[in-house]
PDB file of C-alpha atoms in Angstrom:
ATOM      1  CA  MET A   1     133.654 182.640 109.870  1.00  0.00           C
ATOM      2  CA  GLY A   2     133.755 183.667 106.213  1.00  0.00           C
ATOM      3  CA  ASN A   3     133.117 181.102 103.503  1.00  0.00           C
ATOM      4  CA  SER A   4     136.448 181.845 101.814  1.00  0.00           C
ATOM      5  CA  LEU A   5     138.371 181.210 105.029  1.00  0.00           C
ATOM      6  CA  LYS A   6     136.430 178.026 105.694  1.00  0.00           C
ATOM      7  CA  ALA A   7     137.213 176.817 102.197  1.00  0.00           C
ATOM      8  CA  ILE A   8     140.942 177.262 102.842  1.00  0.00           C
ATOM      9  CA  VAL A   9     140.838 175.649 106.275  1.00  0.00           C
ATOM     10  CA  ALA A  10     138.880 172.693 104.877  1.00  0.00           C
ATOM     11  CA  PHE A  11     141.986 171.599 102.945  1.00  0.00           C
ATOM     12  CA  VAL A  12     144.120 171.379 106.102  1.00  0.00           C
ATOM     13  CA  PRO A  13     143.739 168.037 107.911  1.00  0.00           C
ATOM     14  CA  SER A  14     145.196 169.062 111.295  1.00  0.00           C
ATOM     15  CA  ASN A  15     143.124 168.646 114.456  1.00  0.00           C
ATOM     16  CA  LYS A  16     143.390 172.357 115.137  1.00  0.00           C
ATOM     17  CA  CYS A  17     141.828 173.200 111.779  1.00  0.00           C
ATOM     18  CA  GLN A  18     139.102 170.621 112.273  1.00  0.00           C
ATOM     19  CA  LYS A  19     138.144 172.219 115.574  1.00  0.00           C
ATOM     20  CA  TYR A  20     138.134 175.607 113.838  1.00  0.00           C
ATOM     21  CA  LEU A  21     135.547 174.298 111.384  1.00  0.00           C
ATOM     22  CA  LEU A  22     133.501 173.038 114.315  1.00  0.00           C
ATOM     23  CA  GLU A  23     133.601 176.508 115.877  1.00  0.00           C
ATOM     24  CA  ASP A  24     134.584 175.185 119.328  1.00  0.00           C
ATOM     25  CA  LEU A  25     131.988 172.424 119.349  1.00  0.00           C
ATOM     26  CA  GLU A  26     133.753 170.349 121.980  1.00  0.00           C
ATOM     27  CA  GLU A  27     130.929 168.538 123.719  1.00  0.00           C
ATOM     28  CA  MET A  28     127.777 166.746 122.747  1.00  0.00           C
ATOM     29  CA  PRO A  29     124.992 169.355 122.258  1.00  0.00           C
ATOM     30  CA  VAL A  30     122.123 169.152 124.717  1.00  0.00           C
ATOM     31  CA  ASP A  31     119.612 168.730 121.879  1.00  0.00           C
ATOM     32  CA  LYS A  32     121.705 165.900 120.385  1.00  0.00           C
ATOM     33  CA  MET A  33     121.841 167.715 117.054  1.00  0.00           C
ATOM     34  CA  VAL A  34     124.834 168.974 115.050  1.00  0.00           C
ATOM     35  CA  ASP A  35     124.352 171.207 111.995  1.00  0.00           C
ATOM     36  CA  LEU A  36     127.494 171.656 109.884  1.00  0.00           C
ATOM     37  CA  SER A  37     125.673 172.708 106.730  1.00  0.00           C
ATOM     38  CA  GLY A  38     127.281 175.191 104.353  1.00  0.00           C
ATOM     39  CA  ARG A  39     130.800 175.159 105.810  1.00  0.00           C
ATOM     40  CA  GLN A  40     132.739 174.310 102.635  1.00  0.00           C
ATOM     41  CA  MET A  41     133.923 171.064 104.244  1.00  0.00           C
ATOM     42  CA  ARG A  42     135.747 168.494 102.123  1.00  0.00           C
ATOM     43  CA  ARG A  43     136.030 166.031 104.977  1.00  0.00           C
ATOM     44  CA  LEU A  44     133.939 165.401 108.059  1.00  0.00           C
ATOM     45  CA  PRO A  45     135.795 166.273 111.273  1.00  0.00           C
ATOM     46  CA  VAL A  46     136.250 162.894 112.977  1.00  0.00           C
ATOM     47  CA  HIS A  47     135.686 164.521 116.359  1.00  0.00           C
ATOM     48  CA  ILE A  48     131.948 164.573 115.584  1.00  0.00           C
ATOM     49  CA  CYS A  49     131.923 160.776 115.597  1.00  0.00           C
ATOM     50  CA  SER A  50     132.732 160.790 119.312  1.00  0.00           C
ATOM     51  CA  PHE A  51     129.248 162.174 120.054  1.00  0.00           C
ATOM     52  CA  ARG A  52     127.773 158.699 120.345  1.00  0.00           C
ATOM     53  CA  GLU A  53     124.353 159.849 121.537  1.00  0.00           C
ATOM     54  CA  LEU A  54     123.890 162.140 118.532  1.00  0.00           C
ATOM     55  CA  VAL A  55     120.415 161.866 116.964  1.00  0.00           C
ATOM     56  CA  LYS A  56     120.524 164.437 114.126  1.00  0.00           C
ATOM     57  CA  LEU A  57     123.465 165.306 111.886  1.00  0.00           C
ATOM     58  CA  TYR A  58     123.126 167.868 109.087  1.00  0.00           C
ATOM     59  CA  LEU A  59     126.004 168.004 106.578  1.00  0.00           C
ATOM     60  CA  SER A  60     124.148 169.663 103.707  1.00  0.00           C
ATOM     61  CA  ASP A  61     125.734 172.063 101.225  1.00  0.00           C
ATOM     62  CA  ASN A  62     129.386 171.118 101.625  1.00  0.00           C
ATOM     63  CA  ASN A  63     131.994 169.541  99.318  1.00  0.00           C
ATOM     64  CA  LEU A  64     131.954 166.048 100.796  1.00  0.00           C
ATOM     65  CA  ASN A  65     132.545 162.982  98.627  1.00  0.00           C
ATOM     66  CA  HIS A  66     133.380 160.464 101.344  1.00  0.00           C
ATOM     67  CA  LEU A  67     132.781 159.866 105.063  1.00  0.00           C
ATOM     68  CA  PRO A  68     135.122 158.438 107.706  1.00  0.00           C
ATOM     69  CA  PRO A  69     134.612 154.860 108.967  1.00  0.00           C
ATOM     70  CA  GLU A  70     134.305 156.308 112.487  1.00  0.00           C
ATOM     71  CA  LEU A  71     130.795 157.468 111.541  1.00  0.00           C
ATOM     72  CA  GLU A  72     129.693 153.941 112.444  1.00  0.00           C
ATOM     73  CA  GLN A  73     129.982 154.952 116.096  1.00  0.00           C
ATOM     74  CA  LEU A  74     126.816 157.078 115.761  1.00  0.00           C
ATOM     75  CA  GLN A  75     124.408 154.207 116.289  1.00  0.00           C
ATOM     76  CA  ASN A  76     121.686 156.466 117.734  1.00  0.00           C
ATOM     77  CA  LEU A  77     121.538 158.666 114.640  1.00  0.00           C
ATOM     78  CA  GLN A  78     118.005 159.038 113.271  1.00  0.00           C
ATOM     79  CA  ILE A  79     118.380 161.905 110.778  1.00  0.00           C
ATOM     80  CA  LEU A  80     121.329 162.289 108.393  1.00  0.00           C
ATOM     81  CA  ALA A  81     121.446 165.048 105.767  1.00  0.00           C
ATOM     82  CA  LEU A  82     124.024 164.626 102.988  1.00  0.00           C
ATOM     83  CA  ASP A  83     122.248 166.637 100.291  1.00  0.00           C
ATOM     84  CA  PHE A  84     124.031 169.249  98.170  1.00  0.00           C
ATOM     85  CA  ASN A  85     127.431 167.540  98.267  1.00  0.00           C
ATOM     86  CA  ASN A  86     129.632 165.695  95.746  1.00  0.00           C
ATOM     87  CA  PHE A  87     128.873 162.057  96.463  1.00  0.00           C
ATOM     88  CA  LYS A  88     129.151 159.802  93.415  1.00  0.00           C
ATOM     89  CA  ALA A  89     128.435 156.763  95.583  1.00  0.00           C
ATOM     90  CA  LEU A  90     126.773 156.427  98.951  1.00  0.00           C
ATOM     91  CA  PRO A  91     129.461 155.677 101.563  1.00  0.00           C
ATOM     92  CA  LEU A  92     128.801 152.190 102.921  1.00  0.00           C
ATOM     93  CA  VAL A  93     129.320 153.404 106.468  1.00  0.00           C
ATOM     94  CA  VAL A  94     125.921 155.134 106.186  1.00  0.00           C
ATOM     95  CA  CYS A  95     124.314 151.714 105.847  1.00  0.00           C
ATOM     96  CA  THR A  96     125.606 150.740 109.290  1.00  0.00           C
ATOM     97  CA  LEU A  97     123.454 153.403 110.977  1.00  0.00           C
ATOM     98  CA  LYS A  98     120.490 151.139 111.600  1.00  0.00           C
ATOM     99  CA  GLN A  99     118.403 153.638 113.568  1.00  0.00           C
ATOM    100  CA  LEU A 100     118.178 156.084 110.648  1.00  0.00           C
ATOM    101  CA  CYS A 101     114.620 157.207 109.967  1.00  0.00           C
ATOM    102  CA  ILE A 102     115.277 160.078 107.534  1.00  0.00           C
ATOM    103  CA  LEU A 103     118.087 160.159 104.948  1.00  0.00           C
ATOM    104  CA  TYR A 104     118.676 163.144 102.656  1.00  0.00           C
ATOM    105  CA  LEU A 105     120.785 162.342  99.572  1.00  0.00           C
ATOM    106  CA  GLY A 106     119.415 164.901  97.117  1.00  0.00           C
ATOM    107  CA  ASN A 107     121.553 167.026  94.811  1.00  0.00           C
ATOM    108  CA  ASN A 108     124.550 164.734  94.585  1.00  0.00           C
ATOM    109  CA  LYS A 109     125.904 162.672  91.665  1.00  0.00           C
ATOM    110  CA  LEU A 110     124.512 159.252  92.562  1.00  0.00           C
ATOM    111  CA  CYS A 111     123.899 156.816  89.697  1.00  0.00           C
ATOM    112  CA  SER A 112     122.973 153.913  91.978  1.00  0.00           C
ATOM    113  CA  LEU A 113     122.520 152.887  95.604  1.00  0.00           C
ATOM    114  CA  PRO A 114     124.366 150.030  97.303  1.00  0.00           C
ATOM    115  CA  GLN A 115     122.672 146.753  98.211  1.00  0.00           C
ATOM    116  CA  GLU A 116     123.720 147.413 101.807  1.00  0.00           C
ATOM    117  CA  LEU A 117     121.000 150.093 101.968  1.00  0.00           C
ATOM    118  CA  ARG A 118     118.616 147.243 102.796  1.00  0.00           C
ATOM    119  CA  LEU A 119     120.135 147.209 106.285  1.00  0.00           C
ATOM    120  CA  LEU A 120     118.349 150.485 107.078  1.00  0.00           C
ATOM    121  CA  GLN A 121     115.105 148.805 108.038  1.00  0.00           C
ATOM    122  CA  ASN A 122     113.946 151.750 110.174  1.00  0.00           C
ATOM    123  CA  LEU A 123     114.082 154.192 107.266  1.00  0.00           C
ATOM    124  CA  ARG A 124     110.800 156.083 106.825  1.00  0.00           C
ATOM    125  CA  THR A 125     111.810 158.936 104.494  1.00  0.00           C
ATOM    126  CA  LEU A 126     114.316 158.804 101.630  1.00  0.00           C
ATOM    127  CA  TRP A 127     115.287 161.843  99.550  1.00  0.00           C
ATOM    128  CA  ILE A 128     117.200 160.944  96.377  1.00  0.00           C
ATOM    129  CA  GLU A 129     116.003 163.786  94.158  1.00  0.00           C
ATOM    130  CA  SER A 130     118.309 165.619  91.731  1.00  0.00           C
ATOM    131  CA  ASN A 131     120.811 162.831  91.182  1.00  0.00           C
ATOM    132  CA  CYS A 132     121.758 160.803  88.099  1.00  0.00           C
ATOM    133  CA  LEU A 133     119.462 157.811  88.564  1.00  0.00           C
ATOM    134  CA  GLN A 134     118.166 156.232  85.354  1.00  0.00           C
ATOM    135  CA  ASP A 135     116.384 153.473  87.268  1.00  0.00           C
ATOM    136  CA  LEU A 136     114.953 153.420  90.759  1.00  0.00           C
ATOM    137  CA  PRO A 137     117.338 151.085  92.609  1.00  0.00           C
ATOM    138  CA  GLU A 138     115.633 147.780  93.454  1.00  0.00           C
ATOM    139  CA  VAL A 139     117.103 147.928  96.946  1.00  0.00           C
ATOM    140  CA  VAL A 140     114.615 150.710  97.754  1.00  0.00           C
ATOM    141  CA  CYS A 141     111.900 148.062  97.511  1.00  0.00           C
ATOM    142  CA  GLU A 142     113.430 146.293 100.512  1.00  0.00           C
ATOM    143  CA  LEU A 143     112.934 149.226 102.887  1.00  0.00           C
ATOM    144  CA  SER A 144     109.800 147.772 104.432  1.00  0.00           C
ATOM    145  CA  LEU A 145     108.885 150.759 106.643  1.00  0.00           C
ATOM    146  CA  LEU A 146     109.455 153.417 103.970  1.00  0.00           C
ATOM    147  CA  LYS A 147     106.639 155.939 104.033  1.00  0.00           C
ATOM    148  CA  THR A 148     107.889 158.802 101.835  1.00  0.00           C
ATOM    149  CA  LEU A 149     110.006 158.538  98.681  1.00  0.00           C
ATOM    150  CA  HIS A 150     111.347 161.662  96.964  1.00  0.00           C
ATOM    151  CA  ALA A 151     112.897 160.688  93.626  1.00  0.00           C
ATOM    152  CA  GLY A 152     112.201 163.772  91.508  1.00  0.00           C
ATOM    153  CA  SER A 153     114.587 165.351  89.002  1.00  0.00           C
ATOM    154  CA  ASN A 154     116.374 162.186  87.945  1.00  0.00           C
ATOM    155  CA  ALA A 155     116.091 160.303  84.641  1.00  0.00           C
ATOM    156  CA  LEU A 156     113.612 157.589  85.665  1.00  0.00           C
ATOM    157  CA  ARG A 157     111.573 156.010  82.877  1.00  0.00           C
ATOM    158  CA  ALA A 158     109.750 153.413  84.974  1.00  0.00           C
ATOM    159  CA  LEU A 159     109.333 152.059  88.497  1.00  0.00           C
ATOM    160  CA  PRO A 160     110.137 148.479  89.561  1.00  0.00           C
ATOM    161  CA  ALA A 161     107.165 146.159  90.074  1.00  0.00           C
ATOM    162  CA  ARG A 162     108.534 145.214  93.483  1.00  0.00           C
ATOM    163  CA  LEU A 163     107.650 148.685  94.758  1.00  0.00           C
ATOM    164  CA  ARG A 164     104.189 147.271  95.518  1.00  0.00           C
ATOM    165  CA  CYS A 165     105.779 145.336  98.391  1.00  0.00           C
ATOM    166  CA  LEU A 166     106.160 148.594 100.322  1.00  0.00           C
ATOM    167  CA  GLN A 167     102.818 148.530 102.089  1.00  0.00           C
ATOM    168  CA  GLU A 168     103.746 151.453 104.353  1.00  0.00           C
ATOM    169  CA  LEU A 169     104.527 153.761 101.421  1.00  0.00           C
ATOM    170  CA  ARG A 170     102.197 156.762 101.431  1.00  0.00           C
ATOM    171  CA  SER A 171     103.884 159.481  99.321  1.00  0.00           C
ATOM    172  CA  VAL A 172     105.680 159.014  95.985  1.00  0.00           C
ATOM    173  CA  TRP A 173     107.281 162.137  94.487  1.00  0.00           C
ATOM    174  CA  LEU A 174     108.492 161.694  90.886  1.00  0.00           C
ATOM    175  CA  SER A 175     108.432 165.205  89.431  1.00  0.00           C
ATOM    176  CA  GLY A 176     110.887 166.019  86.653  1.00  0.00           C
ATOM    177  CA  ASN A 177     111.706 162.532  85.381  1.00  0.00           C
ATOM    178  CA  LEU A 178     111.327 160.851  81.971  1.00  0.00           C
ATOM    179  CA  LEU A 179     108.169 158.827  82.554  1.00  0.00           C
ATOM    180  CA  ALA A 180     106.354 158.270  79.261  1.00  0.00           C
ATOM    181  CA  ASP A 181     103.637 156.189  80.917  1.00  0.00           C
ATOM    182  CA  PHE A 182     101.989 156.360  84.299  1.00  0.00           C
ATOM    183  CA  PRO A 183     103.839 153.745  86.417  1.00  0.00           C
ATOM    184  CA  PRO A 184     101.593 150.633  86.453  1.00  0.00           C
ATOM    185  CA  VAL A 185     102.856 149.548  89.864  1.00  0.00           C
ATOM    186  CA  LEU A 186     101.187 152.575  91.473  1.00  0.00           C
ATOM    187  CA  LEU A 187      97.809 151.211  90.351  1.00  0.00           C
ATOM    188  CA  ASP A 188      98.389 148.239  92.660  1.00  0.00           C
ATOM    189  CA  MET A 189      99.188 150.288  95.759  1.00  0.00           C
ATOM    190  CA  PRO A 190      95.840 151.025  97.449  1.00  0.00           C
ATOM    191  CA  PHE A 191      97.394 152.690 100.496  1.00  0.00           C
ATOM    192  CA  VAL A 192      99.309 155.410  98.625  1.00  0.00           C
ATOM    193  CA  GLU A 193      98.024 158.862  99.561  1.00  0.00           C
ATOM    194  CA  VAL A 194     100.136 161.229  97.411  1.00  0.00           C
ATOM    195  CA  ILE A 195     101.340 160.693  93.838  1.00  0.00           C
ATOM    196  CA  ASP A 196     103.377 163.413  92.130  1.00  0.00           C
ATOM    197  CA  VAL A 197     104.257 162.889  88.455  1.00  0.00           C
ATOM    198  CA  ASP A 198     104.505 166.569  87.546  1.00  0.00           C
ATOM    199  CA  ARG A 199     106.870 167.453  84.660  1.00  0.00           C
ATOM    200  CA  ASN A 200     107.160 164.093  82.935  1.00  0.00           C
ATOM    201  CA  SER A 201     106.149 162.900  79.453  1.00  0.00           C
ATOM    202  CA  ILE A 202     102.941 161.042  80.272  1.00  0.00           C
ATOM    203  CA  ARG A 203     100.406 161.204  77.427  1.00  0.00           C
ATOM    204  CA  PHE A 204      97.562 159.219  78.966  1.00  0.00           C
ATOM    205  CA  PHE A 205      96.419 158.709  82.547  1.00  0.00           C
ATOM    206  CA  PRO A 206      94.562 155.573  83.654  1.00  0.00           C
ATOM    207  CA  SER A 207      91.785 155.879  86.192  1.00  0.00           C
ATOM    208  CA  LEU A 208      92.923 156.215  89.786  1.00  0.00           C
ATOM    209  CA  ALA A 209      89.404 156.068  91.189  1.00  0.00           C
ATOM    210  CA  HIS A 210      89.946 152.584  92.614  1.00  0.00           C
ATOM    211  CA  LEU A 211      92.725 153.704  94.991  1.00  0.00           C
ATOM    212  CA  PRO A 212      90.960 154.102  98.369  1.00  0.00           C
ATOM    213  CA  GLY A 213      93.874 155.793 100.123  1.00  0.00           C
ATOM    214  CA  LEU A 214      94.585 158.440  97.488  1.00  0.00           C
ATOM    215  CA  LYS A 215      94.268 162.051  98.688  1.00  0.00           C
ATOM    216  CA  LEU A 216      96.342 164.063  96.211  1.00  0.00           C
ATOM    217  CA  VAL A 217      97.630 163.559  92.667  1.00  0.00           C
ATOM    218  CA  ILE A 218      99.869 166.128  90.948  1.00  0.00           C
ATOM    219  CA  TYR A 219     100.142 165.561  87.195  1.00  0.00           C
ATOM    220  CA  ASP A 220     100.681 169.024  85.702  1.00  0.00           C
ATOM    221  CA  HIS A 221     103.178 169.732  82.866  1.00  0.00           C
ATOM    222  CA  ASN A 222     102.618 166.432  81.039  1.00  0.00           C
ATOM    223  CA  PRO A 223     101.529 166.180  77.377  1.00  0.00           C
ATOM    224  CA  CYS A 224      98.448 164.252  78.509  1.00  0.00           C
ATOM    225  CA  ARG A 225      95.174 164.039  76.613  1.00  0.00           C
ATOM    226  CA  ASN A 226      93.096 163.500  79.742  1.00  0.00           C
ATOM    227  CA  ALA A 227      92.999 164.166  83.449  1.00  0.00           C
ATOM    228  CA  PRO A 228      93.198 161.104  85.722  1.00  0.00           C
ATOM    229  CA  LYS A 229      89.847 160.037  87.138  1.00  0.00           C
ATOM    230  CA  VAL A 230      89.848 160.016  90.914  1.00  0.00           C
ATOM    231  CA  ALA A 231      87.409 159.160  93.674  1.00  0.00           C
ATOM    232  CA  LYS A 232      85.300 161.839  95.349  1.00  0.00           C
ATOM    233  CA  GLY A 233      87.312 164.049  97.684  1.00  0.00           C
ATOM    234  CA  VAL A 234      90.700 163.419  96.030  1.00  0.00           C
ATOM    235  CA  ARG A 235      92.581 166.611  95.122  1.00  0.00           C
ATOM    236  CA  ARG A 236      94.006 166.912  91.612  1.00  0.00           C
ATOM    237  CA  VAL A 237      96.634 169.437  90.524  1.00  0.00           C
ATOM    238  CA  GLY A 238      97.023 169.743  86.771  1.00  0.00           C
ATOM    239  CA  ARG A 239      95.364 170.477  83.458  1.00  0.00           C
ATOM    240  CA  TRP A 240      91.567 170.204  83.405  1.00  0.00           C
ATOM    241  CA  SER A 241      91.497 169.776  87.160  1.00  0.00           C
ATOM    242  CA  GLU A 242      89.825 171.810  89.839  1.00  0.00           C
ATOM    243  CA  GLU A 243      93.213 172.842  91.295  1.00  0.00           C
ATOM    244  CA  THR A 244      95.825 175.315  90.106  1.00  0.00           C
ATOM    245  CA  PRO A 245      99.365 173.961  90.406  1.00  0.00           C
ATOM    246  CA  GLU A 246     101.022 175.534  93.417  1.00  0.00           C
ATOM    247  CA  PRO A 247     103.278 172.866  94.948  1.00  0.00           C
ATOM    248  CA  ARG A 248     106.225 174.148  96.933  1.00  0.00           C
ATOM    249  CA  LYS A 249     109.599 173.025  95.641  1.00  0.00           C
ATOM    250  CA  ARG A 250     113.083 172.533  96.954  1.00  0.00           C
ATOM    251  CA  SER A 251     116.041 171.176  94.990  1.00  0.00           C
ATOM    252  CA  GLY A 252     113.792 169.893  92.229  1.00  0.00           C
ATOM    253  CA  ALA A 253     111.545 167.843  94.473  1.00  0.00           C
ATOM    254  CA  VAL A 254     108.018 168.825  95.451  1.00  0.00           C
ATOM    255  CA  VAL A 255     107.617 169.166  99.189  1.00  0.00           C
ATOM    256  CA  GLU A 256     104.609 167.498 100.804  1.00  0.00           C
ATOM    257  CA  ILE A 257     101.454 169.557 100.868  1.00  0.00           C
ATOM    258  CA  ALA A 258     100.009 169.147 104.346  1.00  0.00           C
ATOM    259  CA  LEU A 259      97.341 166.466 104.563  1.00  0.00           C
ATOM    260  CA  ASP A 260      96.883 164.766 107.918  1.00  0.00           C
ATOM    261  CA  GLU A 261     100.375 165.360 109.276  1.00  0.00           C
ATOM    262  CA  LYS A 262     103.167 167.898 109.401  1.00  0.00           C
ATOM    263  CA  PRO A 263     105.238 167.751 106.176  1.00  0.00           C
ATOM    264  CA  VAL A 264     108.828 166.548 106.338  1.00  0.00           C
ATOM    265  CA  LEU A 265     111.198 169.224 105.044  1.00  0.00           C
ATOM    266  CA  PRO A 266     114.954 169.141 104.549  1.00  0.00           C
ATOM    267  CA  PRO A 267     117.104 171.046 107.060  1.00  0.00           C
ATOM    268  CA  ALA A 268     117.764 173.906 104.626  1.00  0.00           C
ATOM    269  CA  ALA A 269     114.049 174.735 104.755  1.00  0.00           C
ATOM    270  CA  LYS A 270     114.521 175.656 108.440  1.00  0.00           C
ATOM    271  CA  THR A 271     111.683 173.409 109.576  1.00  0.00           C
ATOM    272  CA  GLU A 272     112.437 170.664 112.050  1.00  0.00           C
ATOM    273  CA  PRO A 273     111.741 167.199 110.551  1.00  0.00           C
ATOM    274  CA  GLU A 274     109.684 164.743 112.527  1.00  0.00           C
TER     275      GLU A 274
END
């Protein structure tokens, strides 16, 4: 189906046109995954919400700015990809999907996140890169199982002190923000393994040698006068370090460089998330 035809059909709300967008997807897929990425959709076909055992739903690279209330029926959903759409606010129905482990919200127009996000207590990975966030929403600090936070390419100038409450947090990706100082809260998070502050405005780095969990720090493209001190065995990527900066990027956010586990990539990268 050509993109131009899909774009025309997307405007027509009839059931017949919705099924055309689904390309005859009538029954629940055996792998419990539906990928509707890149189909020029302006509305999610409600028929998808009848697949109540669905585990993975990819809606990346469409023209969505809202979701139907029927999405609440997908209570087994663990992965939801809404990146590269036109969301100015996160639809509250997403916050009813309490089994979500991975949520992709990158490359939208989000200026905030709703307080209802706190209901997603199983969330392990949150992608909010390339939005319009000037502050990291405090509600993120209530996601107690969060392990990976991608918040690059926003307009963040600081991180909330409450972030230290996230004792499961292991990777913090902040590339391409407006940080003038290294976030002090990260100095109080001994279990963090990866810190990425590439492409900010940090002029001085405090010592990170006291962080026992740290494995990788990326600090290149800052106007810094020093390299951060780290403990033996910690990899540094940046000026005056032993590494040359070669992080892989997608949509403005640095993708995890493999440490002890398989990196989590968005669906567009054609690698299956864990």
